[in-house]
Amino acid sequence: MDNSATNSEPLVVDLSIPFPTSREAEIAYGTLSVDAEPKRSSVKKTVVHKDNMLHIHFESNDARFLRVSVNTFFDHLGLVVQTMERFGPPRLK
């Protein structure tokens, strides 16, 4: 029996993450958008920065890969937020 959760319809997760300022969202975007999903994961991830928001779109036909990708993203997001909190508000460019 195959236990994989593969669907013919793509599974989608859309997130909108607010930041206190546009600059902080821009820093998070610059950090989180550089890592492409591994080719073997079959997950498509799109990160968009607009004003003080990050919009993230995940899409996959495999629920397990989608779950791992979203969990990993939240781990990285947590690290970015902790780093910004530790070093204070970002300076203007």
mmCIF file of N, CA and C in Angstrom:
data_model
loop_
_atom_site.group_PDB
_atom_site.id
_atom_site.type_symbol
_atom_site.label_atom_id
_atom_site.label_comp_id
_atom_site.label_asym_id
_atom_site.label_seq_id
_atom_site.Cartn_x
_atom_site.Cartn_y
_atom_site.Cartn_z
ATOM 1 N N MET A 1 0.851 -1.183 0.000
ATOM 2 C CA MET A 1 0.000 0.000 0.000
ATOM 3 C C MET A 1 0.889 1.237 0.000
ATOM 4 N N ASP A 2 0.588 2.182 -0.843
ATOM 5 C CA ASP A 2 1.349 3.410 -0.949
ATOM 6 C C ASP A 2 0.785 4.426 0.043
ATOM 7 N N ASN A 3 1.621 4.887 0.971
ATOM 8 C CA ASN A 3 1.186 5.845 1.986
ATOM 9 C C ASN A 3 1.425 7.291 1.586
ATOM 10 N N SER A 4 1.923 7.535 0.400
ATOM 11 C CA SER A 4 2.172 8.919 -0.001
ATOM 12 C C SER A 4 0.847 9.629 -0.236
ATOM 13 N N ALA A 5 0.836 10.911 0.082
ATOM 14 C CA ALA A 5 -0.376 11.713 -0.062
ATOM 15 C C ALA A 5 -0.269 12.550 -1.333
ATOM 16 N N THR A 6 -0.251 11.887 -2.467
ATOM 17 C CA THR A 6 -0.137 12.580 -3.735
ATOM 18 C C THR A 6 -1.523 12.769 -4.321
ATOM 19 N N ASN A 7 -1.791 13.995 -4.761
ATOM 20 C CA ASN A 7 -3.100 14.341 -5.302
ATOM 21 C C ASN A 7 -2.965 14.767 -6.754
ATOM 22 N N SER A 8 -4.053 14.588 -7.502
ATOM 23 C CA SER A 8 -4.048 15.093 -8.869
ATOM 24 C C SER A 8 -4.263 16.610 -8.871
ATOM 25 N N GLU A 9 -5.027 17.122 -7.922
ATOM 26 C CA GLU A 9 -5.222 18.560 -7.761
ATOM 27 C C GLU A 9 -4.104 19.097 -6.872
ATOM 28 N N PRO A 10 -3.493 20.211 -7.252
ATOM 29 C CA PRO A 10 -2.433 20.746 -6.389
ATOM 30 C C PRO A 10 -2.980 21.231 -5.049
ATOM 31 N N LEU A 11 -2.210 20.997 -4.019
ATOM 32 C CA LEU A 11 -2.512 21.517 -2.685
ATOM 33 C C LEU A 11 -1.826 22.872 -2.572
ATOM 34 N N VAL A 12 -2.499 23.821 -1.944
ATOM 35 C CA VAL A 12 -1.994 25.190 -1.886
ATOM 36 C C VAL A 12 -2.015 25.694 -0.448
ATOM 37 N N VAL A 13 -0.949 26.401 -0.072
ATOM 38 C CA VAL A 13 -0.900 27.130 1.192
ATOM 39 C C VAL A 13 -0.504 28.558 0.857
ATOM 40 N N ASP A 14 -1.332 29.522 1.259
ATOM 41 C CA ASP A 14 -1.032 30.939 1.068
ATOM 42 C C ASP A 14 -0.896 31.589 2.437
ATOM 43 N N LEU A 15 0.207 32.305 2.625
ATOM 44 C CA LEU A 15 0.470 32.989 3.884
ATOM 45 C C LEU A 15 0.676 34.467 3.622
ATOM 46 N N SER A 16 0.218 35.295 4.536
ATOM 47 C CA SER A 16 0.518 36.723 4.533
ATOM 48 C C SER A 16 1.081 37.053 5.903
ATOM 49 N N ILE A 17 2.338 37.511 5.918
ATOM 50 C CA ILE A 17 3.039 37.774 7.168
ATOM 51 C C ILE A 17 3.266 39.281 7.286
ATOM 52 N N PRO A 18 2.660 39.935 8.293
ATOM 53 C CA PRO A 18 2.883 41.369 8.471
ATOM 54 C C PRO A 18 4.165 41.638 9.267
ATOM 55 N N PHE A 19 4.828 42.723 8.937
ATOM 56 C CA PHE A 19 5.995 43.186 9.676
ATOM 57 C C PHE A 19 5.718 44.608 10.139
ATOM 58 N N PRO A 20 6.399 45.054 11.191
ATOM 59 C CA PRO A 20 6.156 46.417 11.680
ATOM 60 C C PRO A 20 6.429 47.500 10.629
ATOM 61 N N THR A 21 7.425 47.269 9.773
ATOM 62 C CA THR A 21 7.770 48.259 8.764
ATOM 63 C C THR A 21 8.019 47.581 7.424
ATOM 64 N N SER A 22 7.968 48.386 6.373
ATOM 65 C CA SER A 22 8.282 47.876 5.041
ATOM 66 C C SER A 22 9.741 47.429 4.966
ATOM 67 N N ARG A 23 10.625 48.146 5.647
ATOM 68 C CA ARG A 23 12.055 47.789 5.637
ATOM 69 C C ARG A 23 12.277 46.412 6.240
ATOM 70 N N GLU A 24 11.595 46.094 7.335
ATOM 71 C CA GLU A 24 11.741 44.770 7.946
ATOM 72 C C GLU A 24 11.189 43.683 7.020
ATOM 73 N N ALA A 25 10.081 43.955 6.346
ATOM 74 C CA ALA A 25 9.536 42.996 5.384
ATOM 75 C C ALA A 25 10.515 42.799 4.229
ATOM 76 N N GLU A 26 11.161 43.880 3.803
ATOM 77 C CA GLU A 26 12.143 43.802 2.723
ATOM 78 C C GLU A 26 13.351 42.959 3.133
ATOM 79 N N ILE A 27 13.810 43.120 4.366
ATOM 80 C CA ILE A 27 14.933 42.319 4.868
ATOM 81 C C ILE A 27 14.538 40.847 4.922
ATOM 82 N N ALA A 28 13.356 40.569 5.453
ATOM 83 C CA ALA A 28 12.880 39.180 5.522
ATOM 84 C C ALA A 28 12.752 38.594 4.120
ATOM 85 N N TYR A 29 12.222 39.381 3.191
ATOM 86 C CA TYR A 29 12.089 38.927 1.812
ATOM 87 C C TYR A 29 13.459 38.575 1.231
ATOM 88 N N GLY A 30 14.422 39.463 1.414
ATOM 89 C CA GLY A 30 15.762 39.225 0.887
ATOM 90 C C GLY A 30 16.399 37.973 1.446
ATOM 91 N N THR A 31 16.098 37.665 2.679
ATOM 92 C CA THR A 31 16.662 36.480 3.323
ATOM 93 C C THR A 31 15.909 35.209 2.943
ATOM 94 N N LEU A 32 14.592 35.279 2.921
ATOM 95 C CA LEU A 32 13.781 34.075 2.737
ATOM 96 C C LEU A 32 13.532 33.705 1.276
ATOM 97 N N SER A 33 13.728 34.632 0.367
ATOM 98 C CA SER A 33 13.432 34.331 -1.030
ATOM 99 C C SER A 33 14.608 33.713 -1.778
ATOM 100 N N VAL A 34 15.793 33.720 -1.190
ATOM 101 C CA VAL A 34 16.967 33.221 -1.913
ATOM 102 C C VAL A 34 17.027 31.700 -1.989
ATOM 103 N N ASP A 35 16.415 31.024 -1.045
ATOM 104 C CA ASP A 35 16.469 29.561 -1.028
ATOM 105 C C ASP A 35 15.341 28.962 -1.856
ATOM 106 N N ALA A 36 15.692 28.441 -3.014
ATOM 107 C CA ALA A 36 14.706 27.747 -3.837
ATOM 108 C C ALA A 36 14.413 26.380 -3.223
ATOM 109 N N GLU A 37 13.245 25.872 -3.501
ATOM 110 C CA GLU A 37 12.899 24.538 -3.031
ATOM 111 C C GLU A 37 13.760 23.512 -3.773
ATOM 112 N N PRO A 38 14.176 22.452 -3.070
ATOM 113 C CA PRO A 38 14.928 21.397 -3.767
ATOM 114 C C PRO A 38 14.086 20.810 -4.901
ATOM 115 N N LYS A 39 14.719 20.488 -6.007
ATOM 116 C CA LYS A 39 13.991 19.966 -7.172
ATOM 117 C C LYS A 39 13.213 18.701 -6.845
ATOM 118 N N ARG A 40 13.750 17.887 -5.983
ATOM 119 C CA ARG A 40 13.080 16.625 -5.662
ATOM 120 C C ARG A 40 11.833 16.806 -4.798
ATOM 121 N N SER A 41 11.637 17.995 -4.225
ATOM 122 C CA SER A 41 10.512 18.187 -3.307
ATOM 123 C C SER A 41 9.181 18.382 -4.019
ATOM 124 N N SER A 42 9.181 18.770 -5.268
ATOM 125 C CA SER A 42 7.972 19.017 -6.058
ATOM 126 C C SER A 42 7.113 20.152 -5.507
ATOM 127 N N VAL A 43 7.694 21.022 -4.686
ATOM 128 C CA VAL A 43 6.976 22.169 -4.141
ATOM 129 C C VAL A 43 7.403 23.419 -4.898
ATOM 130 N N LYS A 44 6.417 24.198 -5.303
ATOM 131 C CA LYS A 44 6.690 25.499 -5.903
ATOM 132 C C LYS A 44 6.408 26.553 -4.840
ATOM 133 N N LYS A 45 7.399 27.409 -4.586
ATOM 134 C CA LYS A 45 7.244 28.452 -3.564
ATOM 135 C C LYS A 45 7.488 29.802 -4.217
ATOM 136 N N THR A 46 6.579 30.746 -3.950
ATOM 137 C CA THR A 46 6.716 32.111 -4.437
ATOM 138 C C THR A 46 6.647 33.047 -3.244
ATOM 139 N N VAL A 47 7.629 33.955 -3.141
ATOM 140 C CA VAL A 47 7.655 34.936 -2.057
ATOM 141 C C VAL A 47 7.573 36.323 -2.691
ATOM 142 N N VAL A 48 6.626 37.128 -2.205
ATOM 143 C CA VAL A 48 6.426 38.482 -2.721
ATOM 144 C C VAL A 48 6.438 39.450 -1.547
ATOM 145 N N HIS A 49 7.115 40.578 -1.733
ATOM 146 C CA HIS A 49 7.176 41.635 -0.718
ATOM 147 C C HIS A 49 6.370 42.822 -1.215
ATOM 148 N N LYS A 50 5.416 43.279 -0.415
ATOM 149 C CA LYS A 50 4.646 44.481 -0.762
ATOM 150 C C LYS A 50 4.365 45.256 0.517
ATOM 151 N N ASP A 51 4.863 46.486 0.543
ATOM 152 C CA ASP A 51 4.736 47.343 1.732
ATOM 153 C C ASP A 51 5.341 46.624 2.934
ATOM 154 N N ASN A 52 4.567 46.461 3.995
ATOM 155 C CA ASN A 52 5.111 45.796 5.185
ATOM 156 C C ASN A 52 4.679 44.319 5.263
ATOM 157 N N MET A 53 4.302 43.745 4.140
ATOM 158 C CA MET A 53 3.801 42.365 4.118
ATOM 159 C C MET A 53 4.679 41.464 3.259
ATOM 160 N N LEU A 54 4.790 40.230 3.698
ATOM 161 C CA LEU A 54 5.336 39.162 2.865
ATOM 162 C C LEU A 54 4.179 38.253 2.514
ATOM 163 N N HIS A 55 4.058 37.922 1.244
ATOM 164 C CA HIS A 55 3.038 36.988 0.777
ATOM 165 C C HIS A 55 3.776 35.773 0.226
ATOM 166 N N ILE A 56 3.422 34.615 0.752
ATOM 167 C CA ILE A 56 4.102 33.386 0.357
ATOM 168 C C ILE A 56 3.055 32.411 -0.162
ATOM 169 N N HIS A 57 3.357 31.829 -1.322
ATOM 170 C CA HIS A 57 2.465 30.867 -1.957
ATOM 171 C C HIS A 57 3.228 29.559 -2.138
ATOM 172 N N PHE A 58 2.700 28.485 -1.575
ATOM 173 C CA PHE A 58 3.257 27.148 -1.733
ATOM 174 C C PHE A 58 2.263 26.320 -2.531
ATOM 175 N N GLU A 59 2.785 25.470 -3.400
ATOM 176 C CA GLU A 59 1.922 24.603 -4.200
ATOM 177 C C GLU A 59 2.637 23.283 -4.452
ATOM 178 N N SER A 60 1.907 22.184 -4.241
ATOM 179 C CA SER A 60 2.473 20.864 -4.481
ATOM 180 C C SER A 60 1.353 19.847 -4.653
ATOM 181 N N ASN A 61 1.675 18.756 -5.301
ATOM 182 C CA ASN A 61 0.737 17.631 -5.391
ATOM 183 C C ASN A 61 0.962 16.623 -4.284
ATOM 184 N N ASP A 62 1.981 16.841 -3.475
ATOM 185 C CA ASP A 62 2.330 15.897 -2.414
ATOM 186 C C ASP A 62 2.212 16.589 -1.060
ATOM 187 N N ALA A 63 1.276 16.142 -0.231
ATOM 188 C CA ALA A 63 1.013 16.775 1.062
ATOM 189 C C ALA A 63 2.223 16.719 1.986
ATOM 190 N N ARG A 64 2.964 15.641 1.946
ATOM 191 C CA ARG A 64 4.123 15.493 2.830
ATOM 192 C C ARG A 64 5.196 16.516 2.491
ATOM 193 N N PHE A 65 5.513 16.668 1.203
ATOM 194 C CA PHE A 65 6.511 17.651 0.792
ATOM 195 C C PHE A 65 6.033 19.070 1.106
ATOM 196 N N LEU A 66 4.746 19.320 0.922
ATOM 197 C CA LEU A 66 4.186 20.637 1.215
ATOM 198 C C LEU A 66 4.323 20.948 2.708
ATOM 199 N N ARG A 67 3.995 19.991 3.541
ATOM 200 C CA ARG A 67 4.108 20.177 4.996
ATOM 201 C C ARG A 67 5.539 20.476 5.403
ATOM 202 N N VAL A 68 6.484 19.716 4.886
ATOM 203 C CA VAL A 68 7.892 19.915 5.219
ATOM 204 C C VAL A 68 8.355 21.299 4.753
ATOM 205 N N SER A 69 7.945 21.702 3.571
ATOM 206 C CA SER A 69 8.340 22.994 3.032
ATOM 207 C C SER A 69 7.792 24.139 3.882
ATOM 208 N N VAL A 70 6.532 24.072 4.271
ATOM 209 C CA VAL A 70 5.923 25.119 5.089
ATOM 210 C C VAL A 70 6.580 25.148 6.466
ATOM 211 N N ASN A 71 6.806 23.992 7.067
ATOM 212 C CA ASN A 71 7.465 23.944 8.380
ATOM 213 C C ASN A 71 8.869 24.534 8.321
ATOM 214 N N THR A 72 9.612 24.197 7.288
ATOM 215 C CA THR A 72 10.964 24.729 7.126
ATOM 216 C C THR A 72 10.925 26.237 6.946
ATOM 217 N N PHE A 73 9.962 26.720 6.159
ATOM 218 C CA PHE A 73 9.816 28.162 5.972
ATOM 219 C C PHE A 73 9.586 28.852 7.317
ATOM 220 N N PHE A 74 8.699 28.307 8.154
ATOM 221 C CA PHE A 74 8.437 28.916 9.458
ATOM 222 C C PHE A 74 9.676 28.878 10.358
ATOM 223 N N ASP A 75 10.460 27.816 10.285
ATOM 224 C CA ASP A 75 11.718 27.768 11.037
ATOM 225 C C ASP A 75 12.633 28.908 10.616
ATOM 226 N N HIS A 76 12.783 29.108 9.310
ATOM 227 C CA HIS A 76 13.639 30.179 8.795
ATOM 228 C C HIS A 76 13.068 31.557 9.139
ATOM 229 N N LEU A 77 11.754 31.710 9.025
ATOM 230 C CA LEU A 77 11.109 32.972 9.377
ATOM 231 C C LEU A 77 11.361 33.307 10.845
ATOM 232 N N GLY A 78 11.236 32.320 11.704
ATOM 233 C CA GLY A 78 11.493 32.539 13.135
ATOM 234 C C GLY A 78 12.907 33.022 13.382
ATOM 235 N N LEU A 79 13.876 32.435 12.693
ATOM 236 C CA LEU A 79 15.265 32.842 12.843
ATOM 237 C C LEU A 79 15.475 34.277 12.354
ATOM 238 N N VAL A 80 14.855 34.633 11.234
ATOM 239 C CA VAL A 80 14.964 36.000 10.705
ATOM 240 C C VAL A 80 14.381 37.001 11.706
ATOM 241 N N VAL A 81 13.210 36.706 12.248
ATOM 242 C CA VAL A 81 12.562 37.612 13.198
ATOM 243 C C VAL A 81 13.398 37.730 14.474
ATOM 244 N N GLN A 82 13.905 36.625 14.985
ATOM 245 C CA GLN A 82 14.749 36.665 16.187
ATOM 246 C C GLN A 82 16.004 37.494 15.946
ATOM 247 N N THR A 83 16.591 37.363 14.786
ATOM 248 C CA THR A 83 17.797 38.130 14.458
ATOM 249 C C THR A 83 17.492 39.616 14.404
ATOM 250 N N MET A 84 16.381 39.999 13.769
ATOM 251 C CA MET A 84 16.010 41.416 13.712
ATOM 252 C C MET A 84 15.707 41.954 15.112
ATOM 253 N N GLU A 85 15.052 41.153 15.944
ATOM 254 C CA GLU A 85 14.767 41.584 17.312
ATOM 255 C C GLU A 85 16.053 41.749 18.113
ATOM 256 N N ARG A 86 16.992 40.851 17.916
ATOM 257 C CA ARG A 86 18.262 40.877 18.661
ATOM 258 C C ARG A 86 19.106 42.090 18.316
ATOM 259 N N PHE A 87 19.138 42.467 17.031
ATOM 260 C CA PHE A 87 20.004 43.549 16.602
ATOM 261 C C PHE A 87 19.278 44.880 16.433
ATOM 262 N N GLY A 88 18.010 44.927 16.774
ATOM 263 C CA GLY A 88 17.275 46.178 16.746
ATOM 264 C C GLY A 88 16.702 46.518 15.383
ATOM 265 N N PRO A 89 15.994 47.652 15.329
ATOM 266 C CA PRO A 89 15.362 48.042 14.073
ATOM 267 C C PRO A 89 16.399 48.275 12.970
ATOM 268 N N PRO A 90 16.047 47.905 11.763
ATOM 269 C CA PRO A 90 16.984 48.096 10.647
ATOM 270 C C PRO A 90 17.143 49.572 10.318
ATOM 271 N N ARG A 91 18.321 49.908 9.861
ATOM 272 C CA ARG A 91 18.588 51.288 9.449
ATOM 273 C C ARG A 91 18.086 51.488 8.027
ATOM 274 N N LEU A 92 17.780 52.710 7.721
ATOM 275 C CA LEU A 92 17.349 53.033 6.359
ATOM 276 C C LEU A 92 18.519 52.892 5.408
ATOM 277 N N LYS A 93 18.223 52.545 4.164
ATOM 278 C CA LYS A 93 19.266 52.431 3.134
ATOM 279 C C LYS A 93 19.780 53.785 2.757
#
